[in-house]
Tab-separated table of C-alpha atoms in Angstrom:
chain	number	residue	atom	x	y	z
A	1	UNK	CA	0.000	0.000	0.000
A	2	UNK	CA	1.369	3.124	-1.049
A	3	UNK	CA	1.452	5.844	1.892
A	4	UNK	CA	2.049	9.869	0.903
A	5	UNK	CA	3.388	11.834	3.544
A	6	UNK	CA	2.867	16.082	2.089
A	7	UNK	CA	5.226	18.801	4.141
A	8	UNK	CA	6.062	22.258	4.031
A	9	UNK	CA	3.171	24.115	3.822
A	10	UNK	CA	2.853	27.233	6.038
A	11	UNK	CA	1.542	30.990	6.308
A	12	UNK	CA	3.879	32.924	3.290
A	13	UNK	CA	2.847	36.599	2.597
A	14	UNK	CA	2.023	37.578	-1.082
A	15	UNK	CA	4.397	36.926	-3.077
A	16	UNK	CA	6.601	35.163	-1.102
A	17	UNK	CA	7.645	31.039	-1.729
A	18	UNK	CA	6.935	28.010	-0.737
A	19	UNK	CA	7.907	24.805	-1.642
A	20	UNK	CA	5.954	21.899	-0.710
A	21	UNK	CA	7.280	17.906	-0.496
A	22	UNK	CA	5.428	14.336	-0.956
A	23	UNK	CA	7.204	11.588	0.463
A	24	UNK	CA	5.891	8.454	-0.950
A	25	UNK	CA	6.738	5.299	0.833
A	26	UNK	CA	5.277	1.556	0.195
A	27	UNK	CA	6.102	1.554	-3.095
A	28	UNK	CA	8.554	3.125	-5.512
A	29	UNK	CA	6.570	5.724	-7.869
A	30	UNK	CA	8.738	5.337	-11.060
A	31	UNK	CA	5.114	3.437	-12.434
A	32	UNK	CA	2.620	6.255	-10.938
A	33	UNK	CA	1.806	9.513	-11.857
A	34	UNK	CA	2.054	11.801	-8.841
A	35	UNK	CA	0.047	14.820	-8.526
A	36	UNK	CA	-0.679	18.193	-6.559
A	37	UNK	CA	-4.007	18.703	-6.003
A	38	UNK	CA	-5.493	21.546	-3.822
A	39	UNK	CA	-8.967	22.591	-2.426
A	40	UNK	CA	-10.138	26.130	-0.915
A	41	UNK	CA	-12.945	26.302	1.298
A	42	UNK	CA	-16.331	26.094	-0.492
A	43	UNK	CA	-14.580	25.442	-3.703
A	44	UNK	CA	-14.050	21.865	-5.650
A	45	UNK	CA	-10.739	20.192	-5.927
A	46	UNK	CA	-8.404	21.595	-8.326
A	47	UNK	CA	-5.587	19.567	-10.079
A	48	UNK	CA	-2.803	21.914	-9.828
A	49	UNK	CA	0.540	19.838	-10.999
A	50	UNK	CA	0.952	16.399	-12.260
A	51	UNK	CA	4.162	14.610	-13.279
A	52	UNK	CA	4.694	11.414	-15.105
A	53	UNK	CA	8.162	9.909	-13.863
A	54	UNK	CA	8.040	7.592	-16.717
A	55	UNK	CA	8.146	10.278	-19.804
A	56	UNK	CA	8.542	13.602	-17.374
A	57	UNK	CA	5.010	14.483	-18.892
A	58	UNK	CA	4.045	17.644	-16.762
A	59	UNK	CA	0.944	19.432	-16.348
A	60	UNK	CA	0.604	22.807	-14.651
A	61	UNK	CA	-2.877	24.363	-14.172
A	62	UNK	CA	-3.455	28.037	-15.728
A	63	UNK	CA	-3.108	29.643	-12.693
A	64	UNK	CA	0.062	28.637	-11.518
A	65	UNK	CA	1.722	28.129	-14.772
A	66	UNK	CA	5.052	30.313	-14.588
A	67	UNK	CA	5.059	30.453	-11.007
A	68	UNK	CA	4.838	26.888	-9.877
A	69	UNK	CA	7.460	23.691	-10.678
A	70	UNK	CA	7.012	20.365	-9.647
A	71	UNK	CA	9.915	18.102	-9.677
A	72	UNK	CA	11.208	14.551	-8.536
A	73	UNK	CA	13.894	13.242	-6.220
A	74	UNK	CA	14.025	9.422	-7.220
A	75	UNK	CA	16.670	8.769	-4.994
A	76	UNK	CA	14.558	10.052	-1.991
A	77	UNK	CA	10.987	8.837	-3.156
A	78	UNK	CA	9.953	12.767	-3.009
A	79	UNK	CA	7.875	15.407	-5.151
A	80	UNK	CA	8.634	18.345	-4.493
A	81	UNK	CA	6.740	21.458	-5.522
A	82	UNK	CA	8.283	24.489	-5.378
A	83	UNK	CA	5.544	27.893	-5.289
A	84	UNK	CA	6.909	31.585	-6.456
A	85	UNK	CA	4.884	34.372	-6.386
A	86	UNK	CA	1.998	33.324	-4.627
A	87	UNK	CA	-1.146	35.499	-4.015
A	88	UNK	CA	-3.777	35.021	-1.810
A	89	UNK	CA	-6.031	33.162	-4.454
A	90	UNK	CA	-3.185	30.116	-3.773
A	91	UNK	CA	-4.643	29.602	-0.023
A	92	UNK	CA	-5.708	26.231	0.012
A	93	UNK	CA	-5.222	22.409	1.592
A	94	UNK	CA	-2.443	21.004	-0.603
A	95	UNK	CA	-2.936	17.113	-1.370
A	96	UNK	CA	-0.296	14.970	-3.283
A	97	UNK	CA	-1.757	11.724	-4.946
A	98	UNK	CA	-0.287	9.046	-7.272
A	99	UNK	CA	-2.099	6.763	-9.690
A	100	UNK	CA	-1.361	4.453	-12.063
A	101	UNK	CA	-3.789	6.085	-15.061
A	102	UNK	CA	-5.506	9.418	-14.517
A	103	UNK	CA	-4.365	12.510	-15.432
A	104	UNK	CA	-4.356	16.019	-13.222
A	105	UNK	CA	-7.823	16.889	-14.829
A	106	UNK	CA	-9.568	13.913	-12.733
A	107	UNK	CA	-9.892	14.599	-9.373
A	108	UNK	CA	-10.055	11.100	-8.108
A	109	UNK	CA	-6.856	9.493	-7.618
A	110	UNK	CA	-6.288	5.987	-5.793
A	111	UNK	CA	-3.881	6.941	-3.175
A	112	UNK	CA	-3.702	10.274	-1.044
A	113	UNK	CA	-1.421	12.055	1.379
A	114	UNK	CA	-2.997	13.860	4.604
A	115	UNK	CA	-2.611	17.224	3.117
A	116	UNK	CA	-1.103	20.266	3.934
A	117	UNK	CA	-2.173	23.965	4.447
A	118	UNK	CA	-0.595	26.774	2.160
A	119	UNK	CA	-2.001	30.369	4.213
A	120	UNK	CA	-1.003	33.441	1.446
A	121	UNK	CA	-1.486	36.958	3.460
A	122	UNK	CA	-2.147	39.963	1.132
């Protein structure tokens, strides 16, 4: 069973950084697509970054392309995702996932981390 351990969320102030890790454990990931995933109160969940470690496919939503990167440490089992410029429209509960078939615009992945909370003062 795969287990997904998120860090480094926090409180940042507008357009400050952040950078965000998914420790996945249980399984190596070099067959799963890992995602970022993210949900504000009162709003649905939003894919915001997927990678494919088998082709280094990426996918960055609209509103966080040219601010956000997501990257992978294979020799630590780790995702990281690293968050420039971030307003207060980026407050949310960050989730990372893996699968082994969807893509960042389906919301329902197999396997989820706990989550952690990205606060962006204005």
């Amino acid at each position: 069973e795969v287990q997904l351990v998120e860090s480094g969320g926090g409180l940042v102030q507008a357009g400050g950084s952040l950078r965000l890790s998914c420790a996945v454990s249980g399984d190596t990931f070099d067959h799963y697509n890992v995602g970022w995933f993210r949900q504000a109160p009162g709003k649905e969940r939003e894919g915001v970054s997927c990678i494919s470690p088998y082709d280094g496919k990426t996918y960055y939503a609209d509103s966080v392309k040219g601010r956000f990167t997501i990257s992978i440490n294979n020799a630590k089992n780790t995702v990281h995702l690293q968050m420039d410029s971030l307003n207060a429209e980026d407050t949310a509960l960050y989730y990372c996932a893996v699968d082994l078939d969807v893509w960042c615009d389906y919301p329902y992945w197999s396997s989820w981390g706990q989550g952690t909370q990205v606060t962006v003062s204005s």
